[in-house]
Amino acid sequence: MIRYISTRGASPPLGFFDVVLTGLAPDGGLYVPETLPRFSASEIAEFGTLDYVTLAQRILAPFVGGELSEAQLRQMLEETYASFRHTAIAPLVQVGHHQFILELFHGATLAFKDFALQFLGRLLDHILRQRGERATVIGATSGDTGSAAIAACAGRDALRLFILHPHGRVSEVQRRQMTTVADANVHNLAVQGTFDDCQDIVKTLFGDAAFRESERLVAVNSINWARICAQVVYYFYAACALGAPHRRVSFSVPTGNFGDIYAGYIAKRLGLPVERLVIATNRNDILTRCLNTGAYAMESVSPSLSPSMDIQISSNFERLLFDLHGRNGKGLAAAMQRFRAEKRLALEPDALQTLRQEFSAQAVDDAQTLSTIAEVYAQTGYLADPHTAVGLAAAFAHAEPGIPMITLATAHPAKFPEAVERATGVRPALPPHMRDLFEKKERYEVVENNAEIIKAYIAQT
Ligand SMILES: *Cc1c(COP(=O)(O)O)cnc(C)c1O
């Protein structure tokens, strides 16, 4: 059975359910599995014959560690992926020689976050009901996490949700997907600040032990291990469809908080033959700079056409740093403390070398994002959303002969119609089930960028 340990080495190990409920470890670290299972080449060859839900069950079972029965896990996964509107769940589309797009936007809110959050919502509900408890979900969103979390948790009795988004910095479709949900357990807070401010407030609230316990706070952002492991599945699904384990593939991943691409790294550690993981960032390029220079150095955030990636501190990067530091939690705790104080962390030469062996990185600015959308549309008729286009631009820059490159399409183009229209002249339509989004009534509070005020608001609600 897998136990989970903190990246900062000073919290006791936990089982799966406790990790799902706990989010950030008490020592400020993130939970990671103490050991990872490894799937053999013959198991992976068999994975290629499985449908999405069955594959998810095979991959998730060791992480769940018997805390759900086989039948319970199966049912939860069936319900999760029944909400998707494509029979392949995660279909592949070819857009060039050895260039593929993995469409991850067929879930409830049209972004890849539904893959993990629809599962996490059901999982939280199950755990809390089993324990006879209720909890408060608090999350920061740059747009897509919030709507996916709300779609996953709205109306569930065991949960109430407070979702913080940066006021005026999410797209209108994103905002409306959050603010038009009428369930009484959903509360939207528009914070007068950036996404990083929202994330900092959430961290502050979780850091207040008394508040955390009195409100029974639960995190649904990508630091929650359940999200990471649910995302591992589609890396296997896509790679197996293109011939894994007999053929290696590479992935290009539009990256913000480093959750999605970290799941690809875990897939590789579980035995999937992955040649290269390409970190695709927009102009907010801390990760690309880190790979190029060896310094993980924070700068201010500037808004881009791919707002879900307008992030400077990539929370999940700490999980990778843990491995790069030889899984030395005490050492990493000291390094993260320095980073917090100095906004800068220099990687040791061998850590940087390992990072470069596993990953490539590419920063793509808005002009390139638009030209990539235009180029792919002109050549293939495919409409890519701006996040996906960042991934595609990086995929084209890092193509290697003979290795299929799979770009993760993280959002549906209709979620970001302005950019797509600017690039192609075509305004992508929302899918039929969402056509009434602009007629529904919105509900949200604009709040100051201040953790104490938000704490008081939650306590009173
Ligand atoms: C969240 C998001 C990303 C970034 O994913 P991370 O796991 O934070 O790296 C990229 N694209 C879209 C559309 C997203 O919603």
XYZ file of C-alpha atoms and ligand atoms in Angstrom:
476
model
C 0.000 0.000 0.000
C 1.359 3.410 -0.972
C 1.947 5.899 1.818
C 2.364 9.577 1.098
C 5.190 11.697 2.491
C 5.733 15.444 2.520
C 8.312 17.089 0.239
C 9.549 19.003 3.307
C 10.201 15.911 5.361
C 8.604 16.992 8.652
C 5.044 15.624 8.488
C 3.958 12.078 9.284
C 3.120 9.846 6.289
C -0.567 9.488 5.405
C -2.808 7.127 3.457
C -4.718 8.130 0.313
C -7.974 9.414 1.865
C -6.135 11.541 4.414
C -3.908 12.994 1.702
C -6.945 13.877 -0.404
C -8.512 15.699 2.566
C -5.310 17.343 3.793
C -3.979 19.051 0.644
C -0.878 20.897 1.807
C 1.155 19.041 4.453
C 1.418 20.689 7.909
C 5.115 21.423 7.283
C 4.173 23.418 4.166
C 5.228 20.663 1.758
C 3.268 18.690 -0.814
C 2.459 15.017 -0.470
C 4.103 12.559 -2.835
C 4.006 8.747 -2.855
C 6.768 7.239 -0.742
C 7.307 4.623 -3.465
C 5.879 4.244 -6.937
C 4.614 1.057 -8.532
C 6.115 0.162 -11.902
C 4.103 -1.267 -14.764
C 5.961 -3.783 -16.941
C 6.154 -3.542 -20.736
C 3.679 -6.428 -21.058
C 1.218 -4.705 -18.709
C 1.530 -1.497 -20.726
C 1.001 -3.451 -23.947
C -2.236 -4.740 -22.409
C -3.217 -1.171 -21.412
C -3.468 -0.429 -25.139
C -6.483 -2.754 -25.351
C -8.442 -1.104 -22.500
C -11.167 1.532 -22.638
C -10.534 4.769 -20.722
C -12.391 3.857 -17.540
C -10.815 0.405 -17.261
C -7.376 1.889 -17.865
C -8.023 4.536 -15.205
C -8.997 1.822 -12.753
C -5.782 -0.129 -13.412
C -3.569 2.928 -12.998
C -5.340 4.460 -10.000
C -5.815 1.277 -7.950
C -2.294 1.239 -6.460
C -2.559 4.941 -5.526
C -5.911 4.436 -3.812
C -4.293 1.605 -1.887
C -7.434 -0.369 -1.047
C -9.252 2.542 0.624
C -11.945 2.185 -2.042
C -13.070 -1.282 -3.052
C -12.580 -2.258 -6.685
C -16.310 -1.835 -7.262
C -16.386 1.603 -5.580
C -13.448 2.877 -7.622
C -15.005 1.471 -10.783
C -18.333 3.153 -10.131
C -16.717 6.473 -9.310
C -14.689 6.401 -12.522
C -17.686 5.363 -14.599
C -19.702 8.294 -13.248
C -16.764 10.680 -13.706
C -16.231 9.901 -17.359
C -19.909 9.468 -18.204
C -20.078 13.270 -17.938
C -17.717 13.568 -20.947
C -19.176 14.280 -24.361
C -16.874 12.197 -26.538
C -16.960 8.394 -26.557
C -13.143 8.215 -26.625
C -13.027 10.530 -23.527
C -9.576 11.764 -24.658
C -9.456 11.564 -28.478
C -6.283 12.046 -30.537
C -6.266 14.208 -33.663
C -3.374 14.278 -36.123
C -2.282 17.733 -37.301
C 1.022 16.972 -38.992
C 3.613 14.286 -39.608
C 4.118 12.754 -36.167
C 2.240 15.698 -34.625
C -0.845 14.839 -32.603
C -3.296 16.709 -30.405
C -4.790 14.990 -27.365
C -8.163 16.649 -26.826
C -8.793 16.951 -23.104
C -11.707 19.359 -23.315
C -14.754 17.156 -23.701
C -15.759 17.346 -20.037
C -18.355 19.507 -18.284
C -16.429 22.813 -18.366
C -14.407 22.373 -21.590
C -10.935 22.209 -20.011
C -8.687 19.309 -19.013
C -9.328 20.062 -15.344
C -12.601 18.122 -15.556
C -10.587 14.882 -15.852
C -9.322 15.206 -12.326
C -11.911 17.396 -10.620
C -14.955 15.347 -11.595
C -13.152 12.452 -9.920
C -12.025 14.498 -6.908
C -15.539 15.896 -6.279
C -16.978 12.391 -6.097
C -14.077 11.150 -4.034
C -14.406 13.951 -1.455
C -18.125 13.365 -1.198
C -17.537 9.650 -0.622
C -14.829 10.122 2.018
C -16.754 12.768 3.950
C -19.989 10.805 3.959
C -18.180 7.689 5.085
C -16.717 9.703 7.965
C -19.930 11.596 8.671
C -18.174 14.928 8.136
C -18.655 18.069 6.078
C -15.910 20.229 4.590
C -15.201 23.609 3.033
C -13.453 23.596 -0.303
C -11.317 26.673 -0.893
C -9.607 27.129 -4.210
C -7.781 29.762 -6.216
C -8.350 29.766 -9.936
C -6.887 31.438 -12.980
C -10.147 30.461 -14.628
C -10.522 26.776 -15.371
C -9.984 25.133 -11.980
C -12.800 27.136 -10.457
C -15.431 26.210 -12.992
C -14.338 22.575 -13.019
C -14.384 22.429 -9.200
C -17.805 24.038 -9.097
C -19.173 21.648 -11.738
C -17.780 18.750 -9.715
C -18.963 19.848 -6.252
C -22.133 21.937 -6.744
C -25.086 20.565 -4.859
C -23.062 18.006 -2.871
C -24.313 18.179 0.733
C -21.003 17.312 2.361
C -19.242 20.261 0.708
C -19.378 24.026 0.452
C -17.118 25.867 -1.943
C -15.359 29.221 -1.966
C -13.611 29.874 -5.248
C -11.273 32.889 -5.543
C -10.596 34.244 -9.017
C -8.623 37.370 -10.014
C -11.225 40.053 -10.721
C -11.316 40.999 -14.403
C -8.524 38.591 -15.332
C -10.476 35.538 -16.405
C -12.322 35.223 -19.699
C -16.043 35.940 -19.775
C -16.866 32.314 -20.586
C -14.714 31.193 -17.662
C -16.325 33.672 -15.286
C -19.838 32.802 -16.344
C -19.162 29.089 -16.012
C -18.422 29.787 -12.344
C -20.861 32.521 -11.498
C -24.011 31.173 -13.136
C -24.143 28.013 -11.033
C -27.129 28.500 -8.739
C -26.454 25.897 -6.028
C -26.386 27.416 -2.558
C -23.141 25.639 -1.591
C -21.201 27.603 -4.252
C -19.573 30.983 -3.418
C -17.549 32.945 -5.974
C -15.114 35.608 -4.742
C -13.579 38.004 -7.282
C -10.314 39.149 -5.673
C -8.837 42.528 -6.593
C -5.440 41.087 -7.524
C -3.702 38.477 -9.657
C -4.002 34.703 -9.637
C -0.822 34.488 -7.558
C -2.490 36.789 -4.984
C -5.481 34.408 -4.895
C -3.161 31.461 -4.502
C -1.278 33.235 -1.704
C -4.525 33.949 0.150
C -5.530 30.301 -0.104
C -2.107 29.305 1.207
C -2.459 31.758 4.100
C -5.888 30.385 5.041
C -4.576 26.828 4.968
C -1.567 27.937 6.994
C -3.854 29.064 9.839
C -4.296 25.796 11.738
C -7.215 27.004 13.870
C -9.144 28.258 10.851
C -8.256 25.188 8.818
C -9.696 22.947 11.491
C -12.744 25.002 12.451
C -13.877 25.242 8.811
C -12.501 21.785 7.856
C -10.718 23.209 4.801
C -10.047 21.034 1.776
C -7.872 22.004 -1.213
C -8.898 21.165 -4.741
C -6.031 22.875 -6.555
C -3.464 20.797 -8.375
C -1.462 20.172 -5.217
C -4.154 17.590 -4.367
C -2.628 14.223 -5.161
C -5.935 12.807 -6.416
C -5.789 15.288 -9.272
C -2.261 14.358 -10.247
C -2.926 10.648 -10.332
C -6.159 11.065 -12.323
C -4.162 13.001 -14.931
C -1.560 10.265 -15.285
C -4.147 8.121 -17.038
C -4.404 10.069 -20.298
C -0.653 9.993 -20.841
C -0.863 6.200 -20.900
C -4.043 6.251 -22.976
C -2.526 8.450 -25.703
C 0.903 6.818 -25.734
C -0.634 3.329 -25.960
C -2.869 4.440 -28.825
C 0.307 5.434 -30.714
C 2.184 2.215 -30.041
C 3.609 2.352 -26.499
C 5.403 0.503 -25.021
C 6.965 -0.507 -28.354
C 7.288 3.078 -29.521
C 8.422 6.058 -27.467
C 6.440 9.277 -27.667
C 6.964 12.852 -26.479
C 4.457 15.235 -24.946
C 4.165 18.995 -25.134
C 2.178 20.374 -22.229
C 0.796 23.918 -21.840
C 2.020 24.605 -18.312
C 1.127 26.894 -15.438
C 1.147 25.280 -12.024
C 3.149 22.283 -13.282
C 0.406 19.812 -12.285
C -0.420 18.447 -15.694
C 3.143 17.952 -16.890
C 4.148 16.552 -13.513
C 1.519 13.848 -14.110
C 3.381 13.079 -17.357
C 6.604 12.774 -15.390
C 4.860 10.350 -13.005
C 3.578 8.343 -16.003
C 7.179 7.997 -17.114
C 8.293 6.902 -13.641
C 5.506 4.300 -13.669
C 7.149 2.769 -16.723
C 5.666 4.581 -19.723
C 8.408 5.059 -22.347
C 8.331 8.843 -22.757
C 11.138 10.403 -24.765
C 10.679 14.035 -23.800
C 8.311 16.212 -21.792
C 8.163 19.708 -23.231
C 7.179 22.434 -20.779
C 5.285 24.986 -22.857
C 4.864 28.349 -21.135
C 3.557 31.710 -22.265
C 5.454 34.906 -21.479
C 5.169 34.047 -17.787
C 8.146 31.791 -18.202
C 9.712 31.038 -14.813
C 10.005 27.354 -15.738
C 11.587 27.979 -19.128
C 14.071 30.390 -17.571
C 14.814 27.865 -14.849
C 15.609 25.174 -17.392
C 17.726 27.538 -19.464
C 19.637 29.272 -16.666
C 19.412 26.984 -13.628
C 17.789 29.722 -11.531
C 14.188 29.418 -10.400
C 13.539 33.138 -10.101
C 10.225 34.865 -9.633
C 9.154 37.864 -11.696
C 5.849 39.701 -11.789
C 2.962 38.170 -13.694
C 1.799 39.757 -16.915
C -1.525 38.930 -18.519
C -1.414 36.916 -21.751
C -3.783 35.327 -24.258
C -3.505 32.072 -22.275
C -4.666 33.308 -18.844
C -4.829 29.871 -17.224
C -1.055 29.834 -17.484
C -0.460 33.362 -16.150
C 1.352 32.052 -13.115
C 4.787 32.691 -11.699
C 5.174 30.243 -8.848
C 4.354 26.767 -10.127
C 3.283 24.942 -6.954
C 3.811 21.424 -8.222
C 7.364 22.187 -9.283
C 8.220 21.533 -5.634
C 7.357 17.871 -6.184
C 9.910 17.662 -8.973
C 12.448 19.641 -6.933
C 12.022 17.023 -4.204
C 13.228 14.336 -6.615
C 15.946 16.608 -7.991
C 17.187 17.124 -4.399
C 17.530 13.361 -3.905
C 14.228 13.302 -1.954
C 15.898 15.149 0.899
C 12.924 16.855 2.573
C 14.945 18.841 5.122
C 17.214 20.190 2.391
C 14.262 21.134 0.215
C 12.485 22.822 3.145
C 15.528 25.067 3.612
C 15.706 25.773 -0.117
C 11.994 26.672 -0.294
C 12.393 28.976 2.689
C 15.234 30.760 0.874
C 13.069 30.956 -2.240
C 10.254 32.526 -0.248
C 12.604 35.163 1.180
C 14.778 35.869 -1.863
C 12.325 35.010 -4.691
C 15.143 33.046 -6.265
C 16.560 29.550 -6.019
C 19.681 28.321 -7.793
C 19.603 24.640 -8.785
C 22.670 22.510 -8.070
C 24.470 21.469 -11.283
C 23.428 17.803 -11.044
C 19.803 18.747 -10.310
C 19.815 20.980 -13.387
C 21.323 18.212 -15.488
C 18.609 15.762 -14.423
C 15.943 18.379 -15.120
C 17.293 18.866 -18.634
C 17.427 15.119 -19.260
C 13.713 14.756 -18.611
C 12.306 18.047 -19.845
C 12.652 20.638 -22.564
C 11.038 24.048 -22.297
C 9.787 26.722 -24.611
C 8.299 30.149 -23.893
C 5.765 31.261 -26.471
C 4.602 34.877 -26.619
C 1.185 36.144 -27.680
C 2.268 36.904 -31.257
C 3.503 33.334 -31.715
C 0.378 32.009 -30.045
C -1.788 33.806 -32.611
C 0.409 32.836 -35.561
C 0.322 29.190 -34.453
C -3.476 29.202 -34.233
C -3.596 30.772 -37.719
C -1.028 28.386 -39.208
C -2.631 25.213 -37.852
C -6.048 26.396 -38.998
C -4.769 27.243 -42.498
C -2.997 23.905 -42.867
C -5.529 21.544 -41.301
C -8.760 23.411 -40.544
C -8.214 22.703 -36.841
C -9.143 25.451 -34.346
C -6.803 25.424 -31.354
C -7.423 27.450 -28.223
C -4.556 29.778 -27.153
C -3.285 27.427 -24.397
C -3.187 24.529 -26.814
C -1.468 26.807 -29.339
C 1.320 27.527 -26.839
C 1.749 23.752 -26.583
C 1.718 23.338 -30.354
C 4.323 26.052 -30.922
C 6.585 24.308 -28.396
C 5.822 20.916 -29.991
C 6.855 22.162 -33.435
C 10.053 23.678 -32.010
C 11.017 20.423 -30.262
C 10.002 17.817 -32.871
C 12.467 14.944 -33.205
C 12.549 12.595 -36.205
C 10.694 9.331 -35.694
C 9.143 10.302 -32.327
C 5.424 11.098 -32.273
C 4.808 14.372 -30.437
C 1.525 14.708 -28.571
C 0.344 18.178 -27.584
C -2.204 18.303 -24.810
C -5.204 20.383 -25.887
C -6.112 21.758 -22.480
C -9.137 23.871 -23.414
C -11.881 24.024 -26.033
C -11.415 26.962 -28.445
C -14.859 28.341 -27.533
C -13.559 29.075 -24.034
C -11.257 31.736 -25.522
C -13.149 32.852 -28.622
C -11.598 36.342 -28.944
C -8.048 35.079 -29.484
C -9.176 32.364 -31.855
C -11.225 34.817 -33.883
C -8.359 37.308 -33.986
C -6.063 34.638 -35.414
C -8.410 32.947 -37.874
C -11.454 35.142 -38.451
C -13.566 32.261 -37.168
C -15.440 32.579 -33.896
C -15.677 29.104 -32.351
C -19.162 28.288 -31.061
C -19.895 26.912 -27.621
C -21.175 23.324 -27.674
C -24.989 23.138 -27.786
C -25.410 22.321 -24.079
C -23.765 25.643 -23.154
C -25.454 27.994 -25.558
C -27.533 29.624 -22.789
C -24.438 30.622 -20.761
C -24.792 34.304 -21.633
C -28.415 34.490 -20.584
C -28.005 33.038 -17.097
C -27.839 35.209 -13.983
C -24.397 35.724 -12.414
C -23.603 35.669 -8.710
C -20.251 36.759 -7.180
C -18.717 39.078 -4.574
C -15.849 41.447 -5.378
C -13.440 41.339 -2.420
C -10.223 43.077 -1.380
C -6.914 41.327 -1.886
C -6.672 40.582 1.847
C -6.585 37.185 3.534
C -8.089 38.413 6.834
C -11.143 39.914 5.146
C -11.709 36.736 3.160
C -11.253 34.620 6.270
C -13.922 36.627 8.055
C -16.240 36.344 5.059
C -15.948 32.560 5.001
C -16.414 32.245 8.750
C -19.623 34.338 8.584
C -21.143 32.599 5.575
C -4.865 24.897 -15.718
C -4.606 25.037 -17.175
C -3.308 24.905 -17.702
C -2.097 24.711 -16.812
O -2.081 23.457 -16.180
P -1.126 23.230 -14.911
O -1.459 21.886 -14.406
O -1.459 24.316 -13.942
O 0.278 23.342 -15.410
C -3.150 24.969 -19.065
N -4.203 25.187 -19.891
C -5.448 25.324 -19.425
C -6.554 25.575 -20.379
C -5.699 25.240 -18.054
O -6.942 25.372 -17.597
